[in-house]
Short mmCIF file of C-alpha atoms in Angstrom, two decimals:
data_model
loop_
_atom_site.label_atom_id
_atom_site.label_comp_id
_atom_site.label_asym_id
_atom_site.label_seq_id
_atom_site.Cartn_x
_atom_site.Cartn_y
_atom_site.Cartn_z
CA MET A 1 -38.00 -22.40 4.43
CA GLN A 2 -38.29 -19.00 2.66
CA LEU A 3 -41.31 -18.22 4.87
CA ASP A 4 -39.51 -19.48 8.19
CA LYS A 5 -36.57 -16.98 7.02
CA ASN A 6 -38.90 -14.19 6.64
CA SER A 7 -40.80 -14.67 9.93
CA ASN A 8 -37.23 -14.73 11.56
CA LEU A 9 -36.43 -11.59 10.09
CA LYS A 10 -39.46 -9.97 11.15
CA LEU A 11 -39.21 -11.35 14.58
CA LEU A 12 -35.80 -10.11 14.53
CA LEU A 13 -36.62 -6.99 13.57
CA SER A 14 -39.42 -6.14 15.67
CA THR A 15 -37.46 -7.12 18.75
CA ALA A 16 -34.38 -4.98 17.49
CA THR A 17 -36.72 -1.92 17.07
CA CYS A 18 -39.02 -2.50 20.10
CA SER A 19 -36.27 -2.31 22.16
CA LEU A 20 -34.66 0.81 20.11
CA PHE A 21 -37.87 2.63 20.37
CA GLY A 22 -39.32 1.66 23.92
CA ASN A 23 -42.15 -0.53 24.89
CA GLY A 24 -43.33 -2.28 21.52
CA ALA A 25 -46.45 -3.51 22.80
CA GLN A 26 -47.73 -0.61 24.15
CA ALA A 27 -46.08 1.77 20.97
CA GLU A 28 -48.87 -0.37 18.75
CA GLU A 29 -51.54 0.66 20.94
CA ASP A 30 -50.97 4.06 22.25
CA ASN A 31 -48.50 5.63 19.81
CA ASN A 32 -47.71 5.65 16.36
CA TRP A 33 -44.45 4.67 15.42
CA LYS A 34 -43.86 4.11 11.95
CA ILE A 35 -40.87 1.76 11.59
CA ASP A 36 -38.72 1.31 8.19
CA THR A 37 -36.07 -1.05 8.31
CA ALA A 38 -33.84 -2.63 5.56
CA LEU A 39 -30.98 -5.01 5.18
CA MET A 40 -28.52 -4.65 2.52
CA TYR A 41 -25.71 -6.55 0.88
CA TYR A 42 -23.21 -4.93 -1.27
CA GLY A 43 -20.52 -7.09 -3.03
CA GLU A 44 -17.76 -6.23 -5.16
CA THR A 45 -16.47 -8.92 -7.54
CA ASP A 46 -13.25 -9.83 -5.73
CA ARG A 47 -12.97 -6.80 -3.55
CA VAL A 48 -15.15 -5.39 -0.93
CA THR A 49 -18.41 -6.67 0.68
CA ALA A 50 -20.64 -4.88 2.98
CA VAL A 51 -23.83 -5.57 4.91
CA GLU A 52 -25.66 -2.64 5.89
CA GLY A 53 -29.06 -2.48 8.20
CA ILE A 54 -31.09 0.21 9.17
CA ILE A 55 -34.00 0.81 11.26
CA ALA A 56 -35.90 4.42 11.33
CA GLY A 57 -38.46 5.09 13.39
CA THR A 58 -40.71 8.20 12.72
CA LYS A 59 -43.11 9.26 15.50
CA GLU A 60 -45.88 12.42 15.15
CA PHE A 61 -46.09 13.69 18.74
CA SER A 62 -48.83 16.79 17.87
CA ASP A 63 -49.74 17.95 14.74
CA GLU A 64 -46.96 17.91 12.06
CA HIS A 65 -44.44 17.42 14.94
CA PHE A 66 -42.22 14.78 13.88
CA LEU A 67 -39.24 12.95 15.83
CA ASN A 68 -37.20 10.49 13.24
CA LEU A 69 -34.83 8.21 14.90
CA LYS A 70 -32.26 6.18 12.83
CA VAL A 71 -29.75 3.72 13.51
CA THR A 72 -27.41 2.45 10.65
CA ILE A 73 -24.85 -0.54 10.98
CA ASP A 74 -22.58 -1.56 8.58
CA SER A 75 -19.64 -3.95 8.22
CA LEU A 76 -17.25 -4.19 5.70
CA THR A 77 -14.65 -6.63 4.34
CA GLY A 78 -12.49 -7.46 1.69
CA ALA A 79 -9.90 -5.98 -0.59
CA SER A 80 -9.37 -2.46 -1.82
CA PRO A 81 -7.05 -1.02 -4.42
CA ASN A 82 -4.22 0.18 -2.72
CA GLY A 83 -3.57 2.64 -5.36
CA ALA A 84 -0.37 1.11 -6.97
CA ILE A 85 -0.22 0.41 -10.22
CA ALA A 86 -0.33 -3.29 -11.75
CA GLN A 87 2.78 -4.65 -13.12
CA PRO A 88 3.93 -7.53 -15.35
CA GLU A 89 5.71 -8.98 -12.30
CA VAL A 90 4.61 -10.38 -8.96
CA GLN A 91 4.96 -7.34 -6.46
CA THR A 92 5.42 -7.15 -2.90
CA PHE A 93 3.96 -4.67 -0.77
CA THR A 94 4.23 -3.23 2.71
CA ARG A 95 0.74 -2.54 4.38
CA PRO A 96 0.12 1.24 4.61
CA SER A 97 0.00 0.75 8.57
CA GLY A 98 3.69 -0.25 8.30
CA ASP A 99 2.51 -4.02 9.82
CA GLY A 100 3.35 -6.73 7.52
CA SER A 101 3.50 -7.10 4.00
CA TYR A 102 1.20 -8.65 0.92
CA VAL A 103 1.91 -10.23 -2.41
CA VAL A 104 0.07 -9.41 -5.69
CA LYS A 105 -0.13 -11.45 -8.74
CA SER A 106 1.36 -10.24 -11.88
CA GLY A 107 -0.81 -8.25 -13.97
CA GLU A 108 -3.41 -7.56 -11.36
CA THR A 109 -4.39 -4.63 -9.85
CA PRO A 110 -2.71 -4.21 -6.41
CA LEU A 111 -5.58 -4.82 -3.41
CA ASP A 112 -5.01 -4.55 0.04
CA ASP A 113 -6.91 -7.38 1.57
CA THR A 114 -7.13 -6.58 5.09
CA PHE A 115 -9.75 -4.07 4.90
CA LYS A 116 -12.19 -4.69 7.52
CA ASP A 117 -14.87 -2.25 9.44
CA THR A 118 -17.76 -1.87 11.36
CA ARG A 119 -19.51 1.57 11.55
CA LEU A 120 -22.25 2.64 13.87
CA GLN A 121 -24.42 5.37 12.79
CA VAL A 122 -27.33 7.20 14.90
CA ASN A 123 -29.46 9.98 13.26
CA ALA A 124 -32.14 12.13 15.26
CA GLN A 125 -34.10 14.62 13.18
CA TRP A 126 -36.76 17.04 14.67
CA SER A 127 -39.23 18.79 12.40
CA GLN A 128 -42.35 20.92 13.23
CA PRO A 129 -44.08 23.79 11.72
CA LEU A 130 -43.34 27.53 12.59
CA GLY A 131 -46.79 29.33 12.17
CA ARG A 132 -48.80 28.44 9.13
CA SER A 133 -46.32 29.04 6.43
CA TYR A 134 -42.61 27.77 7.70
CA LEU A 135 -41.54 24.20 8.54
CA SER A 136 -38.33 23.95 10.66
CA SER A 137 -36.10 21.03 11.18
CA ALA A 138 -33.17 20.48 13.30
CA GLY A 139 -30.90 16.98 13.60
CA LEU A 140 -27.88 15.36 15.06
CA HIS A 141 -25.65 12.76 13.84
CA ALA A 142 -22.98 10.55 15.27
CA SER A 143 -20.85 7.84 13.68
CA LYS A 144 -18.56 5.68 14.53
CA GLU A 145 -16.21 3.22 13.11
CA TYR A 146 -12.68 1.56 14.35
CA ASP A 147 -10.72 4.51 12.98
CA TYR A 148 -13.26 7.04 12.27
CA LEU A 149 -15.56 9.38 14.00
CA SER A 150 -18.31 11.98 12.60
CA LEU A 151 -20.45 14.22 14.64
CA GLY A 152 -22.71 16.71 13.16
CA ALA A 153 -25.91 18.88 13.30
CA ASN A 154 -28.29 19.93 10.77
CA ALA A 155 -31.07 22.93 10.58
CA SER A 156 -33.23 23.66 8.12
CA LEU A 157 -36.29 26.36 7.65
CA SER A 158 -38.76 25.90 4.78
CA ARG A 159 -41.40 28.68 3.61
CA TYR A 160 -44.53 28.06 1.63
CA PHE A 161 -45.88 30.26 -0.81
CA ASN A 162 -48.64 30.20 -3.33
CA GLN A 163 -51.02 27.48 -1.54
CA LYS A 164 -48.16 25.59 -0.55
CA ASN A 165 -47.54 24.73 -4.35
CA THR A 166 -44.08 26.64 -3.96
CA THR A 167 -41.74 25.78 -0.99
CA VAL A 168 -38.52 27.39 -0.79
CA SER A 169 -35.59 25.88 1.69
CA LEU A 170 -32.72 26.85 3.26
CA GLY A 171 -30.43 24.10 5.27
CA VAL A 172 -27.10 24.29 6.78
CA ALA A 173 -25.04 21.30 8.02
CA TYR A 174 -21.76 21.05 9.81
CA SER A 175 -19.67 18.10 10.70
CA ASN A 176 -16.52 17.28 12.35
CA ASP A 177 -14.66 14.04 11.53
CA THR A 178 -11.63 12.65 13.35
CA ILE A 179 -9.51 10.00 11.51
CA GLU A 180 -7.03 7.93 13.36
CA PRO A 181 -5.59 5.27 11.33
CA GLU A 182 -3.87 2.24 12.33
CA GLY A 183 0.00 3.17 12.39
CA GLY A 184 -0.58 7.10 12.62
CA ILE A 185 -1.17 9.52 10.03
CA PRO A 186 1.77 8.99 7.24
CA VAL A 187 3.96 11.62 5.92
CA PRO A 188 2.94 12.50 2.59
CA PHE A 189 5.37 11.28 -0.09
CA THR A 190 7.44 9.17 2.11
CA GLU A 191 7.87 5.65 1.03
CA VAL A 192 6.00 2.83 2.31
CA ASP A 193 8.39 0.45 2.48
CA TRP A 194 11.35 2.84 3.55
CA GLN A 195 13.42 -0.05 4.57
CA GLN A 196 14.18 -1.41 1.11
CA GLY A 197 14.86 -4.92 1.03
CA ALA A 198 13.74 -5.92 4.28
CA ILE A 199 11.21 -8.20 2.91
CA GLU A 200 13.52 -10.18 1.02
CA HIS A 201 14.89 -12.38 3.60
CA THR A 202 18.21 -13.98 3.97
CA ASP A 203 18.47 -17.36 6.27
CA ASP A 204 21.80 -15.61 7.83
CA ASP A 205 19.78 -12.14 8.37
CA PHE A 206 18.19 -12.76 11.66
CA GLU A 207 18.48 -9.01 12.67
CA ASP A 208 16.23 -8.07 9.62
CA GLU A 209 13.60 -10.07 11.07
CA GLU A 210 14.02 -7.73 14.03
CA GLU A 211 13.73 -4.77 12.11
CA ASP A 212 10.60 -6.42 10.06
CA ASN A 213 8.98 -6.58 13.65
CA ASN A 214 9.57 -2.81 14.62
CA ARG A 215 8.52 -1.76 11.24
CA ALA A 216 5.48 -0.42 12.63
CA SER A 217 6.65 1.84 15.29
CA ASN A 218 9.45 3.33 13.23
CA LYS A 219 7.37 4.49 10.64
CA PRO A 220 7.26 8.05 10.43
CA THR A 221 3.97 10.05 11.05
CA LEU A 222 2.48 13.09 11.34
CA GLY A 223 0.99 12.10 14.75
CA ALA A 224 -1.99 9.60 15.52
CA ASP A 225 -4.90 11.45 14.10
CA ASP A 226 -6.34 14.30 12.24
CA THR A 227 -9.70 16.10 11.59
CA LYS A 228 -11.32 17.79 9.00
CA ASP A 229 -14.58 20.05 8.95
CA THR A 230 -17.46 20.03 6.46
CA LEU A 231 -20.03 22.96 6.17
CA ASP A 232 -22.94 22.27 3.84
CA LEU A 233 -25.53 25.00 2.60
CA LEU A 234 -28.58 23.57 0.49
CA LEU A 235 -30.68 26.27 -0.90
CA GLY A 236 -34.08 24.58 -2.25
CA LEU A 237 -37.09 25.27 -4.40
CA SER A 238 -39.66 22.65 -4.70
CA GLN A 239 -42.63 23.51 -7.36
CA VAL A 240 -45.88 21.93 -7.77
CA ILE A 241 -46.39 22.12 -11.65
CA ASN A 242 -49.99 20.65 -12.21
CA ARG A 243 -52.15 17.82 -11.00
CA ARG A 244 -49.57 15.25 -12.34
CA MET A 245 -46.16 17.01 -12.13
CA ILE A 246 -43.81 18.00 -9.20
CA MET A 247 -40.14 19.38 -9.46
CA GLN A 248 -37.43 20.32 -6.80
CA PHE A 249 -34.33 22.30 -7.50
CA ASN A 250 -31.39 22.09 -5.13
CA TYR A 251 -28.27 24.26 -5.38
CA SER A 252 -25.53 23.04 -2.91
CA TYR A 253 -22.43 24.38 -1.37
CA SER A 254 -20.09 22.58 0.66
CA GLN A 255 -16.76 23.69 2.10
CA VAL A 256 -14.27 21.14 3.76
CA ASP A 257 -11.10 21.94 5.53
CA GLY A 258 -8.91 19.62 6.85
CA TYR A 259 -7.37 15.89 6.45
CA MET A 260 -8.72 14.79 3.19
CA THR A 261 -5.70 12.31 2.15
CA ASP A 262 -6.27 8.70 2.37
CA PRO A 263 -3.62 7.49 4.73
CA PHE A 264 -4.15 3.99 3.36
CA LYS A 265 -3.68 5.13 -0.71
CA VAL A 266 0.03 4.67 -1.86
CA ILE A 267 1.39 6.02 -5.59
CA SER A 268 3.54 3.92 -7.69
CA VAL A 269 6.81 5.64 -8.58
CA VAL A 270 7.60 4.13 -12.28
CA ASN A 271 11.26 4.26 -14.25
CA SER A 272 11.08 5.40 -17.86
CA ASN A 273 10.09 1.63 -18.72
CA GLY A 274 6.95 1.66 -16.60
CA GLU A 275 8.81 -0.28 -14.07
CA SER A 276 7.64 0.04 -10.58
CA GLN A 277 10.60 1.15 -8.39
CA ARG A 278 8.91 2.03 -5.08
CA GLN A 279 5.47 3.31 -3.28
CA LEU A 280 4.77 6.65 -1.45
CA TYR A 281 2.11 7.58 0.70
CA GLU A 282 -0.54 9.82 -1.21
CA GLN A 283 -1.15 13.74 -0.54
CA ARG A 284 -4.72 15.73 -1.15
CA PRO A 285 -5.30 19.10 -0.49
CA ASP A 286 -6.66 20.38 2.72
CA SER A 287 -9.39 22.39 1.53
CA ARG A 288 -12.20 21.58 -0.96
CA THR A 289 -15.04 23.77 -2.39
CA LYS A 290 -17.96 21.75 -4.00
CA GLU A 291 -20.84 23.03 -5.61
CA SER A 292 -24.10 21.43 -7.25
CA VAL A 293 -27.01 21.73 -8.57
CA TYR A 294 -29.93 19.12 -8.65
CA TRP A 295 -33.08 18.93 -10.82
CA GLN A 296 -35.66 16.11 -10.15
CA THR A 297 -39.10 16.06 -11.32
CA LYS A 298 -41.94 13.60 -10.81
CA TYR A 299 -44.82 12.89 -13.40
CA HIS A 300 -47.80 10.55 -12.56
CA PHE A 301 -49.14 9.28 -15.73
CA ASP A 302 -52.58 7.30 -15.65
CA ARG A 303 -51.23 4.49 -13.32
CA THR A 304 -47.29 4.73 -13.68
CA VAL A 305 -45.30 7.15 -12.12
CA LEU A 306 -41.62 8.63 -13.21
CA ASP A 307 -39.01 9.70 -11.29
CA PHE A 308 -36.37 11.65 -12.99
CA SER A 309 -33.19 13.33 -11.51
CA TYR A 310 -30.27 15.05 -12.83
CA ARG A 311 -27.41 16.73 -10.61
CA TYR A 312 -24.10 18.55 -11.92
CA MET A 313 -21.45 18.86 -9.47
CA TRP A 314 -18.10 20.82 -9.77
CA ASP A 315 -15.57 21.61 -7.23
CA ASP A 316 -11.87 23.39 -7.03
CA TRP A 317 -10.25 20.06 -7.47
CA GLU A 318 -11.18 20.28 -11.15
CA ILE A 319 -13.86 17.07 -10.45
CA LYS A 320 -17.12 17.93 -12.64
CA SER A 321 -19.82 15.12 -12.45
CA HIS A 322 -23.06 14.44 -14.26
CA THR A 323 -25.47 12.05 -12.47
CA PHE A 324 -28.82 10.98 -14.14
CA ASP A 325 -31.13 8.81 -12.60
CA VAL A 326 -34.56 7.12 -13.48
CA ARG A 327 -37.28 5.49 -11.61
CA TYR A 328 -40.02 3.98 -12.95
CA TYR A 329 -43.13 3.03 -10.74
CA ILE A 330 -45.45 0.65 -12.28
CA PRO A 331 -48.25 -1.23 -10.59
CA PHE A 332 -48.03 -4.77 -11.05
CA TYR A 333 -50.58 -7.26 -9.22
CA ASP A 334 -50.85 -6.42 -5.87
CA GLY A 335 -47.71 -4.48 -5.71
CA TYR A 336 -45.46 -2.54 -7.97
CA LEU A 337 -42.38 -3.04 -9.98
CA GLU A 338 -39.83 -0.11 -10.03
CA PRO A 339 -36.81 -0.49 -12.69
CA HIS A 340 -33.90 2.02 -12.08
CA VAL A 341 -30.98 2.95 -14.15
CA ARG A 342 -28.58 5.55 -12.83
CA TYR A 343 -25.58 6.81 -15.15
CA TYR A 344 -22.75 8.65 -13.57
CA MET A 345 -19.30 10.20 -15.37
CA GLN A 346 -16.78 12.27 -13.63
CA GLU A 347 -13.70 13.91 -14.71
CA ALA A 348 -10.57 13.46 -12.77
CA ALA A 349 -9.23 15.72 -9.92
CA ASP A 350 -6.23 17.95 -11.06
CA PHE A 351 -3.79 16.28 -8.74
CA TYR A 352 -4.91 12.64 -10.02
CA ARG A 353 -1.85 10.61 -11.49
CA THR A 354 -1.98 7.03 -12.46
CA PHE A 355 1.91 6.93 -11.20
CA LEU A 356 4.63 9.31 -10.79
CA LEU A 357 7.98 9.32 -12.56
CA ASP A 358 11.06 8.39 -11.20
CA ASN A 359 13.02 11.56 -12.95
CA GLU A 360 10.20 14.17 -12.04
CA SER A 361 10.19 16.45 -9.32
CA THR A 362 7.51 15.55 -6.58
CA PRO A 363 4.17 17.61 -6.96
CA GLU A 364 2.75 19.01 -4.42
CA PHE A 365 -0.62 16.94 -4.35
CA ALA A 366 -1.08 13.59 -6.19
CA SER A 367 -3.42 10.64 -5.56
CA ALA A 368 -3.84 7.39 -7.84
CA ASP A 369 -7.20 6.46 -6.37
CA TYR A 370 -9.23 5.48 -9.19
CA ARG A 371 -12.33 7.38 -7.14
CA VAL A 372 -10.77 10.70 -7.82
CA GLY A 373 -10.10 9.87 -11.27
CA GLU A 374 -11.91 9.58 -14.39
CA MET A 375 -14.71 7.22 -14.65
CA ASP A 376 -18.42 6.24 -15.83
CA GLY A 377 -20.65 4.39 -13.86
CA LEU A 378 -23.86 2.57 -14.67
CA THR A 379 -26.61 1.02 -12.27
CA LEU A 380 -29.34 -1.04 -13.62
CA GLY A 381 -31.91 -2.25 -10.89
CA ILE A 382 -35.54 -3.20 -10.48
CA LYS A 383 -37.38 -3.19 -6.84
CA TYR A 384 -40.54 -5.37 -6.32
CA GLY A 385 -42.94 -4.12 -3.61
CA VAL A 386 -45.94 -5.64 -1.66
CA PRO A 387 -47.97 -3.25 0.27
CA LEU A 388 -49.80 -5.08 2.96
CA LYS A 389 -52.30 -4.21 5.33
CA ASP A 390 -52.33 -1.27 7.69
CA GLY A 391 -49.72 0.87 5.85
CA LYS A 392 -47.15 -2.10 6.05
CA GLU A 393 -44.79 -3.10 3.08
CA PHE A 394 -42.26 -5.57 1.72
CA SER A 395 -39.88 -4.90 -0.91
CA PHE A 396 -36.80 -6.29 -2.10
CA ARG A 397 -34.27 -4.55 -4.68
CA LEU A 398 -31.80 -6.00 -7.07
CA GLU A 399 -29.10 -3.68 -8.76
CA PHE A 400 -26.21 -4.18 -10.55
CA PHE A 401 -23.26 -1.43 -10.40
CA GLN A 402 -20.54 -1.05 -12.49
CA GLN A 403 -17.62 1.41 -12.50
CA THR A 404 -15.51 1.74 -15.74
CA PRO A 405 -12.21 3.88 -14.80
CA THR A 406 -10.77 5.39 -17.95
CA ASN A 407 -7.32 7.08 -18.79
CA PRO A 408 -7.40 10.79 -18.63
CA GLY A 409 -4.39 11.19 -20.91
CA PHE A 410 -1.51 9.84 -19.17
CA GLU A 411 0.74 7.57 -21.79
CA GLU A 412 1.30 4.07 -20.80
CA ILE A 413 5.19 3.56 -21.10
CA GLY A 414 6.93 0.43 -21.37
CA VAL A 415 5.59 -2.53 -19.41
CA LEU A 416 2.59 -0.56 -18.38
CA GLN A 417 1.11 -1.33 -22.01
CA ASP A 418 1.01 -4.86 -21.13
CA VAL A 419 -0.83 -4.46 -17.93
CA GLU A 420 -4.69 -3.36 -17.17
CA LEU A 421 -4.50 -0.18 -15.34
CA PHE A 422 -7.82 0.97 -15.38
CA GLU A 423 -9.69 -1.90 -13.88
CA ARG A 424 -13.46 -2.39 -14.38
CA VAL A 425 -15.29 -2.89 -10.90
CA GLU A 426 -18.55 -4.55 -10.53
CA ALA A 427 -20.66 -5.13 -7.93
CA VAL A 428 -24.22 -6.63 -7.03
CA ILE A 429 -26.64 -4.58 -4.47
CA ALA A 430 -29.54 -6.63 -2.81
CA GLN A 431 -31.66 -5.39 -0.31
CA VAL A 432 -34.81 -6.32 1.82
CA SER A 433 -37.00 -3.79 3.31
CA TYR A 434 -39.98 -3.99 5.69
CA SER A 435 -42.19 -1.20 6.82
CA PHE A 436 -44.91 -1.00 9.44
CA MET B 1 -17.83 27.04 -21.04
CA ASN B 2 -18.08 26.34 -17.21
CA ARG B 3 -19.24 29.77 -16.80
CA THR B 4 -21.54 29.80 -19.67
CA PHE B 5 -23.09 26.62 -18.26
CA LYS B 6 -23.43 27.84 -14.41
CA LEU B 7 -25.15 31.29 -15.85
CA SER B 8 -27.58 29.39 -17.96
CA ILE B 9 -28.29 27.21 -15.27
CA ILE B 10 -29.06 30.40 -12.80
CA ALA B 11 -31.07 32.03 -15.46
CA ILE B 12 -33.29 28.82 -16.20
CA SER B 13 -33.61 28.72 -12.36
CA ILE B 14 -35.08 32.37 -12.13
CA THR B 15 -37.43 31.78 -15.05
CA LEU B 16 -38.79 28.84 -13.40
CA ALA B 17 -38.82 30.37 -10.02
CA SER B 18 -40.71 33.93 -11.30
CA GLY B 19 -43.16 31.69 -13.33
CA CYS B 20 -44.09 29.37 -10.26
CA SER B 21 -46.57 32.15 -8.90
CA SER B 22 -48.84 31.00 -12.03
CA LEU B 23 -47.99 27.16 -11.39
CA GLY B 24 -50.06 24.82 -9.18
CA VAL B 25 -53.04 23.11 -8.29
CA GLN B 26 -55.77 23.87 -5.85
CA PRO B 27 -55.81 22.07 -2.60
CA TRP B 28 -58.69 19.80 -3.97
CA GLU B 29 -56.73 18.66 -6.96
CA ARG B 30 -54.17 17.15 -4.77
CA ASP B 31 -55.42 13.74 -5.13
CA LEU B 32 -52.25 12.25 -7.34
CA LEU B 33 -49.95 14.38 -5.34
CA ALA B 34 -50.79 13.06 -2.19
CA LYS B 35 -49.55 9.73 -2.93
CA ARG B 36 -46.56 8.28 -1.46
CA GLN B 37 -45.00 7.56 -4.86
CA MET B 38 -45.23 11.23 -5.75
CA ALA B 39 -43.23 12.27 -2.71
CA ILE B 40 -39.92 14.11 -3.65
CA THR B 41 -38.23 11.22 -1.79
CA SER B 42 -40.61 8.50 -1.97
CA SER B 43 -38.38 5.89 -0.30
CA PRO B 44 -35.88 7.54 2.09
CA ILE B 45 -34.36 4.22 3.26
CA ASP B 46 -33.36 3.63 -0.44
CA ALA B 47 -31.96 6.88 -0.93
CA ALA B 48 -29.73 6.79 2.37
CA LEU B 49 -28.31 3.48 1.46
CA ASP B 50 -27.67 4.64 -2.53
CA ASP B 51 -26.31 7.69 -0.83
CA HIS B 52 -23.94 5.85 1.22
CA ILE B 53 -22.65 3.46 -1.70
CA TYR B 54 -22.01 6.14 -4.00
CA PHE B 55 -20.62 8.53 -1.51
CA SER B 56 -17.87 6.29 -0.80
CA LYS B 57 -17.47 4.98 -4.66
CA GLU B 58 -17.62 8.11 -6.45
CA ALA B 59 -15.76 12.10 -5.70
CA SER B 60 -19.42 13.38 -5.65
CA SER B 61 -21.88 13.49 -3.09
CA GLY B 62 -24.86 15.18 -1.94
CA GLY B 63 -27.83 17.18 -4.24
CA ARG B 64 -30.39 16.38 -2.69
CA SER B 65 -29.61 16.03 0.65
CA PHE B 66 -26.72 16.96 3.00
CA ALA B 67 -23.89 14.34 1.81
CA GLY B 68 -23.97 13.07 5.67
CA GLY B 69 -21.65 11.41 7.77
CA GLY B 70 -19.05 8.82 8.43
CA CYS B 71 -16.00 7.67 6.32
CA GLY B 72 -17.67 5.10 4.48
CA CYS B 73 -13.91 4.58 2.69
CA ASN B 74 -12.84 1.83 0.19
#
């Protein structure tokens, strides 16, 4: 059964890649497309599920002139936190699009269960040497999902020094993204359910039903779509230390301008007893400057290889994060095992608020999205790879990912003491890869 | 605190960079370094999938490469 599945998968992947990269049979003989494929499942407990497939092909046209083409397809379904806080009572929410409503049980983190998206991404990258000491690369990407389009380009130049033991690189990337959310771009801090009471139907109130149906078209918006521009710069240094060790240092600078608010996220307004009064659309700043430093080192022991990396990121939203990542390559029978540990910690953005208080004035920016809040993340995983003949390889990966949001210092008033405001997120990642 | 951190990072980088000329190996000593598992990104597909997961679940991105496109929200 397992074998059947695998051979079916092979056939499927071969068929898919052959149609993508031209005549497959001929490609095998005349050319040397190196194809990497992967299918990944990502599933959160009670929340989002994603399935993502990648097919990437690399071909060397002439000496060191490479073309890399990559197609990514992913599909997401499931429930996503809407930003509102848990309450001891049942809560009813109008969908952010303004179309329909849903009910959340008492004490539970409010999740919008209508999340569904399919994304197609294509990347093309060309790289070639320029003279003996330089390597250049340029690429394009396009990514399209139902309500989102991202178009981008990148270019980089590397120079070798010291018998190619030292490489200095400079990269630049630009992308333009357009979001066109269902129901339009909401007006920040307006009430999601601005027709108060419309949900509580009474038998003699037929007109309310009609109003309910018209709600989507009545929602105040700032237009149908909005855009953002991202400019990334990357300065890199890689250095061979000795026969067993190599290091990489990167400095990245990223400037994002435009719409970064999540049009589907809300923030709860509570009274002095912590009882939710209403939900407002969130609002984030329209510019962000991010910087990061990254250090990676690889060390070859007698048989095993240790891969360690650390990234420190900071931005003008006052988010700071530390990421530690360790992979350890261990030869195992005819293949290898690779345990993986990743630890992440992040401080909250200055506009992160778990909730707003009824009697305070509305801030300039606020988001209750836990992803811009304070949290820790832990990933534990293992990969098993089996190299086959002619450079082919099968590999499997299984990882457990856990996010633990924490309170950055908000007082849990009244009824909020009785509910879990910072719920842990747990996910499983499973991946199968085949290269040929 | 933050400024000190940044300055020390820069200082360490400069020190390491200036020491680079005396580091490295001869071309015939590259046997281990030439192995695939010693490549800086030994599995680009895994890296792309991981970057996409963490890009959509955390407020940080980038570092080893560009953050990449697409929303990947929720």
